[in-house]
Tab-separated table of C-alpha atoms in Angstrom:
chain	number	residue	atom	x	y	z
A	27	UNK	CA	29.067	5.182	-12.773
A	28	UNK	CA	32.428	3.873	-11.578
A	29	UNK	CA	32.504	0.881	-9.257
A	30	UNK	CA	35.400	-0.203	-7.047
A	31	UNK	CA	35.543	-3.278	-4.806
A	32	UNK	CA	37.975	-4.854	-2.374
A	33	UNK	CA	37.661	-7.790	0.047
A	34	UNK	CA	39.423	-8.076	3.393
A	35	UNK	CA	39.537	-10.813	6.031
A	36	UNK	CA	38.918	-9.951	9.686
A	37	UNK	CA	38.572	-11.894	12.908
A	38	UNK	CA	34.978	-12.660	13.883
A	39	UNK	CA	33.332	-10.889	16.797
A	40	UNK	CA	31.300	-13.015	19.178
A	41	UNK	CA	27.686	-11.866	18.969
A	42	UNK	CA	26.769	-12.970	22.485
A	43	UNK	CA	29.633	-11.041	24.059
A	44	UNK	CA	28.952	-7.949	21.935
A	45	UNK	CA	25.279	-7.815	22.914
A	46	UNK	CA	26.066	-8.475	26.577
A	47	UNK	CA	28.650	-5.670	26.603
A	48	UNK	CA	26.233	-3.269	24.878
A	49	UNK	CA	23.518	-4.083	27.416
A	50	UNK	CA	25.871	-3.592	30.358
A	51	UNK	CA	27.034	-0.212	29.032
A	52	UNK	CA	23.459	1.017	28.514
A	53	UNK	CA	22.426	-0.160	31.983
A	54	UNK	CA	25.389	1.613	33.606
A	55	UNK	CA	24.554	4.888	31.866
A	56	UNK	CA	20.829	4.502	32.536
A	57	UNK	CA	21.557	4.177	36.273
A	58	UNK	CA	23.883	7.200	36.308
A	59	UNK	CA	22.931	10.589	37.717
A	60	UNK	CA	24.045	14.201	37.687
A	61	UNK	CA	26.765	14.973	40.220
A	62	UNK	CA	28.510	18.130	41.437
A	63	UNK	CA	29.325	20.691	38.767
A	64	UNK	CA	27.396	18.823	36.098
A	65	UNK	CA	29.524	15.693	36.313
A	66	UNK	CA	27.901	12.385	35.367
A	67	UNK	CA	28.184	9.899	38.226
A	68	UNK	CA	27.744	6.123	38.057
A	69	UNK	CA	25.573	4.319	40.593
A	70	UNK	CA	28.687	3.542	42.681
A	71	UNK	CA	29.456	7.272	42.995
A	72	UNK	CA	32.376	7.472	40.559
A	73	UNK	CA	32.294	10.219	37.882
A	74	UNK	CA	32.459	9.296	34.192
A	75	UNK	CA	35.679	10.649	32.704
A	76	UNK	CA	35.269	13.365	30.075
A	77	UNK	CA	31.470	13.571	30.289
A	78	UNK	CA	29.794	16.617	31.784
A	79	UNK	CA	26.242	17.898	31.641
A	80	UNK	CA	26.340	21.404	30.194
A	81	UNK	CA	22.647	22.120	29.893
A	82	UNK	CA	19.275	20.510	30.598
A	83	UNK	CA	18.415	17.473	32.721
A	84	UNK	CA	20.502	14.322	32.669
A	85	UNK	CA	19.189	11.655	30.267
A	86	UNK	CA	16.300	13.859	29.193
A	87	UNK	CA	15.673	15.063	25.632
A	88	UNK	CA	17.662	18.226	24.987
A	89	UNK	CA	20.392	17.475	27.522
A	90	UNK	CA	23.739	18.779	26.273
A	91	UNK	CA	27.010	17.068	27.205
A	92	UNK	CA	30.640	18.010	26.751
A	93	UNK	CA	33.523	19.569	28.627
A	94	UNK	CA	33.324	22.915	30.457
A	95	UNK	CA	36.477	24.954	29.700
A	96	UNK	CA	38.547	26.144	32.628
A	97	UNK	CA	37.557	29.629	33.823
A	98	UNK	CA	40.495	31.998	34.490
A	99	UNK	CA	40.723	33.210	38.077
A	100	UNK	CA	40.288	36.900	37.461
A	101	UNK	CA	38.073	39.611	38.834
A	102	UNK	CA	34.438	38.981	38.098
A	103	UNK	CA	34.952	35.280	37.232
A	104	UNK	CA	34.498	31.983	39.031
A	105	UNK	CA	37.708	30.701	40.689
A	106	UNK	CA	39.054	27.566	39.014
A	107	UNK	CA	39.053	25.605	42.250
A	108	UNK	CA	35.259	25.904	42.297
A	109	UNK	CA	34.691	25.090	38.620
A	110	UNK	CA	33.697	21.484	39.313
A	111	UNK	CA	31.685	22.218	42.425
A	112	UNK	CA	29.506	24.908	43.917
A	113	UNK	CA	30.482	28.509	44.472
A	114	UNK	CA	30.467	29.482	48.151
A	115	UNK	CA	27.784	32.026	48.977
A	116	UNK	CA	30.355	34.628	49.969
A	117	UNK	CA	31.858	34.501	46.446
A	118	UNK	CA	28.581	34.745	44.553
A	119	UNK	CA	28.497	38.490	44.592
A	120	UNK	CA	28.073	41.100	41.913
A	121	UNK	CA	29.924	40.368	38.678
A	122	UNK	CA	30.502	36.667	39.469
A	123	UNK	CA	28.932	33.683	37.735
A	124	UNK	CA	27.342	30.971	39.912
A	125	UNK	CA	28.493	27.526	38.810
A	126	UNK	CA	24.976	26.276	38.250
A	127	UNK	CA	24.827	28.746	35.324
A	128	UNK	CA	28.429	28.370	34.169
A	129	UNK	CA	27.801	25.066	32.376
A	130	UNK	CA	24.780	26.420	30.538
A	131	UNK	CA	26.640	29.538	29.445
A	132	UNK	CA	29.637	27.495	28.336
A	133	UNK	CA	27.372	25.286	26.241
A	134	UNK	CA	25.984	28.343	24.426
A	135	UNK	CA	29.288	30.159	23.959
A	136	UNK	CA	30.752	30.127	20.429
A	137	UNK	CA	34.140	29.382	21.987
A	138	UNK	CA	32.834	26.432	24.021
A	139	UNK	CA	34.079	22.901	23.260
A	140	UNK	CA	31.976	20.762	20.952
A	141	UNK	CA	28.946	19.267	22.630
A	142	UNK	CA	26.582	16.370	22.044
A	143	UNK	CA	22.837	16.842	22.437
A	144	UNK	CA	20.707	13.917	23.563
A	145	UNK	CA	17.543	13.719	21.458
A	146	UNK	CA	16.115	10.405	22.678
A	147	UNK	CA	16.906	8.117	25.603
A	148	UNK	CA	14.697	5.048	25.630
A	149	UNK	CA	17.082	2.150	26.352
A	150	UNK	CA	14.545	-0.523	25.408
A	151	UNK	CA	13.678	1.173	22.129
A	152	UNK	CA	16.188	3.722	20.836
A	153	UNK	CA	18.892	6.216	21.699
A	154	UNK	CA	19.538	9.246	19.502
A	155	UNK	CA	22.227	11.905	19.786
A	156	UNK	CA	23.235	14.879	17.681
A	157	UNK	CA	26.414	16.913	17.509
A	158	UNK	CA	27.381	20.152	15.780
A	159	UNK	CA	31.091	20.322	14.995
A	160	UNK	CA	33.087	23.306	13.717
A	161	UNK	CA	36.295	22.207	12.023
A	162	UNK	CA	38.570	23.842	9.425
A	163	UNK	CA	35.951	26.477	8.674
A	164	UNK	CA	33.249	23.859	8.059
A	165	UNK	CA	30.098	23.334	10.088
A	166	UNK	CA	29.229	19.656	10.460
A	167	UNK	CA	26.006	18.295	11.900
A	168	UNK	CA	26.204	14.638	12.870
A	169	UNK	CA	23.302	12.501	14.040
A	170	UNK	CA	23.451	8.958	15.436
A	171	UNK	CA	20.521	6.661	16.214
A	172	UNK	CA	20.786	3.242	17.850
A	173	UNK	CA	17.810	0.891	17.733
A	174	UNK	CA	17.191	-1.460	20.687
A	175	UNK	CA	20.421	-0.396	22.457
A	176	UNK	CA	20.497	-3.252	24.955
A	177	UNK	CA	20.679	-5.727	22.056
A	178	UNK	CA	21.563	-3.444	19.146
A	179	UNK	CA	19.678	-4.136	15.942
A	180	UNK	CA	20.605	-1.140	13.810
A	181	UNK	CA	22.811	1.939	13.789
A	182	UNK	CA	21.862	4.938	11.629
A	183	UNK	CA	24.157	7.853	10.870
A	184	UNK	CA	23.336	11.186	9.258
A	185	UNK	CA	25.779	13.897	8.265
A	186	UNK	CA	25.412	17.330	6.729
A	187	UNK	CA	28.022	19.994	6.272
A	188	UNK	CA	28.478	23.455	4.863
A	189	UNK	CA	30.912	26.329	4.906
A	190	UNK	CA	29.215	29.513	6.098
A	191	UNK	CA	29.055	31.894	3.141
A	192	UNK	CA	30.583	29.289	0.844
A	193	UNK	CA	27.579	28.626	-1.392
A	194	UNK	CA	26.241	25.313	-2.683
A	195	UNK	CA	29.677	23.999	-3.676
A	196	UNK	CA	30.531	23.850	0.021
A	197	UNK	CA	27.486	21.822	1.015
A	198	UNK	CA	27.187	18.047	1.290
A	199	UNK	CA	25.119	15.457	3.105
A	200	UNK	CA	25.199	11.767	3.801
A	201	UNK	CA	23.313	8.929	5.433
A	202	UNK	CA	24.351	5.459	6.457
A	203	UNK	CA	22.873	2.429	8.171
A	204	UNK	CA	24.247	-0.740	9.670
A	205	UNK	CA	21.540	-3.406	9.955
A	206	UNK	CA	23.102	-5.536	12.680
A	207	UNK	CA	20.383	-8.183	12.542
A	208	UNK	CA	21.106	-8.642	8.825
A	209	UNK	CA	24.850	-8.679	9.548
A	210	UNK	CA	24.589	-11.521	12.046
A	211	UNK	CA	22.327	-13.439	9.639
A	212	UNK	CA	24.917	-13.004	6.865
A	213	UNK	CA	27.857	-14.287	8.931
A	214	UNK	CA	25.800	-17.212	10.292
A	215	UNK	CA	25.490	-18.722	6.804
A	216	UNK	CA	27.542	-21.667	5.649
A	217	UNK	CA	30.860	-20.634	4.039
A	218	UNK	CA	29.703	-22.279	0.800
A	219	UNK	CA	26.460	-20.285	0.702
A	220	UNK	CA	26.196	-17.239	-1.592
A	221	UNK	CA	26.686	-13.817	0.038
A	222	UNK	CA	23.694	-11.882	1.299
A	223	UNK	CA	21.634	-10.323	-1.487
A	224	UNK	CA	21.429	-7.020	0.377
A	225	UNK	CA	24.438	-5.381	2.002
A	226	UNK	CA	23.893	-5.061	5.791
A	227	UNK	CA	25.949	-1.853	5.865
A	228	UNK	CA	25.350	0.908	3.341
A	229	UNK	CA	25.928	4.629	3.042
A	230	UNK	CA	25.357	7.422	0.561
A	231	UNK	CA	27.061	10.809	0.309
A	232	UNK	CA	25.724	13.570	-1.918
A	233	UNK	CA	27.314	16.757	-3.225
A	234	UNK	CA	26.071	19.143	-5.875
A	235	UNK	CA	28.627	17.747	-8.345
A	236	UNK	CA	28.748	14.059	-7.431
A	237	UNK	CA	27.450	11.272	-5.232
A	238	UNK	CA	29.010	8.142	-3.781
A	239	UNK	CA	27.651	4.915	-2.328
A	240	UNK	CA	29.493	2.537	-0.024
A	241	UNK	CA	28.425	-0.961	1.006
A	242	UNK	CA	29.902	-3.675	3.237
A	243	UNK	CA	28.835	-7.282	2.768
A	244	UNK	CA	30.246	-10.003	5.071
A	245	UNK	CA	30.391	-13.752	4.640
A	246	UNK	CA	31.981	-16.444	6.816
A	247	UNK	CA	35.277	-18.052	5.855
A	248	UNK	CA	36.163	-21.714	6.372
A	249	UNK	CA	38.380	-20.899	9.378
A	250	UNK	CA	35.633	-18.958	11.178
A	251	UNK	CA	36.856	-15.483	10.245
A	252	UNK	CA	34.823	-13.004	8.218
A	253	UNK	CA	35.461	-11.929	4.639
A	254	UNK	CA	34.056	-8.452	4.059
A	255	UNK	CA	33.594	-7.041	0.579
A	256	UNK	CA	33.715	-3.252	0.395
A	257	UNK	CA	32.135	-1.673	-2.679
A	258	UNK	CA	32.398	2.008	-3.586
A	259	UNK	CA	30.309	3.458	-6.429
A	260	UNK	CA	30.755	7.021	-7.679
A	261	UNK	CA	29.153	9.172	-10.360
A	262	UNK	CA	28.663	12.781	-11.370
A	263	UNK	CA	25.309	14.494	-10.944
A	264	UNK	CA	23.063	16.391	-13.327
A	265	UNK	CA	24.838	17.807	-16.394
A	266	UNK	CA	28.201	16.879	-14.935
A	267	UNK	CA	27.701	13.128	-15.372
A	268	UNK	CA	29.732	12.977	-18.612
A	269	UNK	CA	32.464	15.119	-17.073
A	270	UNK	CA	32.447	12.971	-13.948
A	271	UNK	CA	32.807	9.829	-16.050
A	272	UNK	CA	35.917	11.240	-17.725
A	273	UNK	CA	37.431	12.350	-14.423
A	274	UNK	CA	36.778	8.972	-12.800
A	275	UNK	CA	38.298	7.194	-15.805
A	276	UNK	CA	41.633	8.948	-15.263
A	277	UNK	CA	41.361	8.782	-11.463
A	278	UNK	CA	40.472	5.092	-11.333
A	279	UNK	CA	43.938	3.972	-10.247
A	280	UNK	CA	44.274	6.366	-7.278
A	281	UNK	CA	40.695	5.700	-6.161
A	282	UNK	CA	41.197	1.924	-6.272
A	283	UNK	CA	44.444	2.238	-4.361
A	284	UNK	CA	42.858	4.539	-1.794
A	285	UNK	CA	39.947	2.146	-1.206
A	286	UNK	CA	42.281	-0.834	-0.886
A	287	UNK	CA	44.597	0.921	1.572
A	288	UNK	CA	41.707	2.227	3.668
A	289	UNK	CA	40.033	-1.190	3.836
A	290	UNK	CA	43.273	-3.002	4.695
A	291	UNK	CA	44.122	-0.437	7.376
A	292	UNK	CA	40.677	-0.731	8.966
A	293	UNK	CA	40.900	-4.527	8.917
A	294	UNK	CA	44.332	-4.434	10.554
A	295	UNK	CA	43.095	-2.146	13.329
A	296	UNK	CA	40.043	-4.383	13.886
A	297	UNK	CA	42.188	-7.516	14.119
A	298	UNK	CA	44.634	-5.834	16.495
A	299	UNK	CA	41.798	-4.720	18.767
A	300	UNK	CA	40.235	-8.190	18.870
A	301	UNK	CA	43.621	-9.809	19.518
A	302	UNK	CA	43.956	-7.643	22.636
A	303	UNK	CA	40.433	-8.419	23.784
A	304	UNK	CA	39.982	-10.803	26.703
A	305	UNK	CA	36.210	-11.310	26.890
A	306	UNK	CA	34.641	-11.536	30.322
A	307	UNK	CA	31.002	-11.962	31.263
A	308	UNK	CA	28.461	-11.150	33.939
A	309	UNK	CA	29.508	-8.943	36.834
A	310	UNK	CA	33.155	-9.050	35.743
A	311	UNK	CA	32.241	-7.545	32.368
A	312	UNK	CA	30.042	-4.917	33.983
A	313	UNK	CA	32.831	-3.950	36.402
A	314	UNK	CA	35.386	-3.657	33.583
A	315	UNK	CA	33.101	-1.433	31.529
A	316	UNK	CA	32.483	0.762	34.567
A	317	UNK	CA	36.228	1.030	35.157
A	318	UNK	CA	36.737	1.989	31.495
A	319	UNK	CA	34.142	4.764	31.806
A	320	UNK	CA	35.787	6.146	34.933
A	321	UNK	CA	39.408	5.734	33.828
A	322	UNK	CA	39.636	5.108	30.055
A	323	UNK	CA	43.427	5.543	29.942
A	324	UNK	CA	43.969	2.877	32.556
A	325	UNK	CA	41.346	0.433	31.269
A	326	UNK	CA	42.368	-3.118	30.493
A	327	UNK	CA	40.969	-5.178	27.559
A	328	UNK	CA	37.513	-6.503	28.415
């Protein structure tokens, strides 16, 4: 097994603000409802940008969300001007598609945009979503589960992919988990204390020929920032372990460089985002999150 490690320094995120923002976001979505044409509308009546109910009931298991593609204004099709609303009775004749069915049909069409399916919506316990993505000839199934969303305790990610007709060499899977409770406990230690024995963030990817493990372990620095150690372990599987060891021996330099560059880039983006953040609280925070949902391009730092 080959092991690679790199440590980066990032600005600390305030736990209280993070949990308050997460709770406000969940509450805003929990109070939302289905609007005209499948739009998702906040309690104040404003539609959430880029989020549309394609199939099922809003915030119920099985609900499918995404974007409905524009329908060309041709004979036998729904006029574009009615795509986001209801079709007048006089236009719902033979050969035309009522809008209440257009979203469902778009969600089932192979040419429809990618959609996210809601599996669980229990804001006090867990939220779980699943997405099937087709990209570069690969089919990817992604699952995300958030425990105790109003004060997030853990995030779990699952991933599986295959290329239709490509055989076992084109199949892979992965799982990851971020134990947020363990993360906060790790960064609340004294800077002189040893790092956490168990990494709060871990992931594992498996392919027929090899597997990889990734862990992130934080610890506080003297100046209040966080030092995060990223560890990547790789090895071949089955009879290919000796071959994998040889390959990794010669590829060690590029892999180490790739891990270092990826970690440094992620840390830079994190620090830039936090530098632009102006934390607010209470109703001001809730209003800013609502504005970001309605107009993400015009949102200001929270």
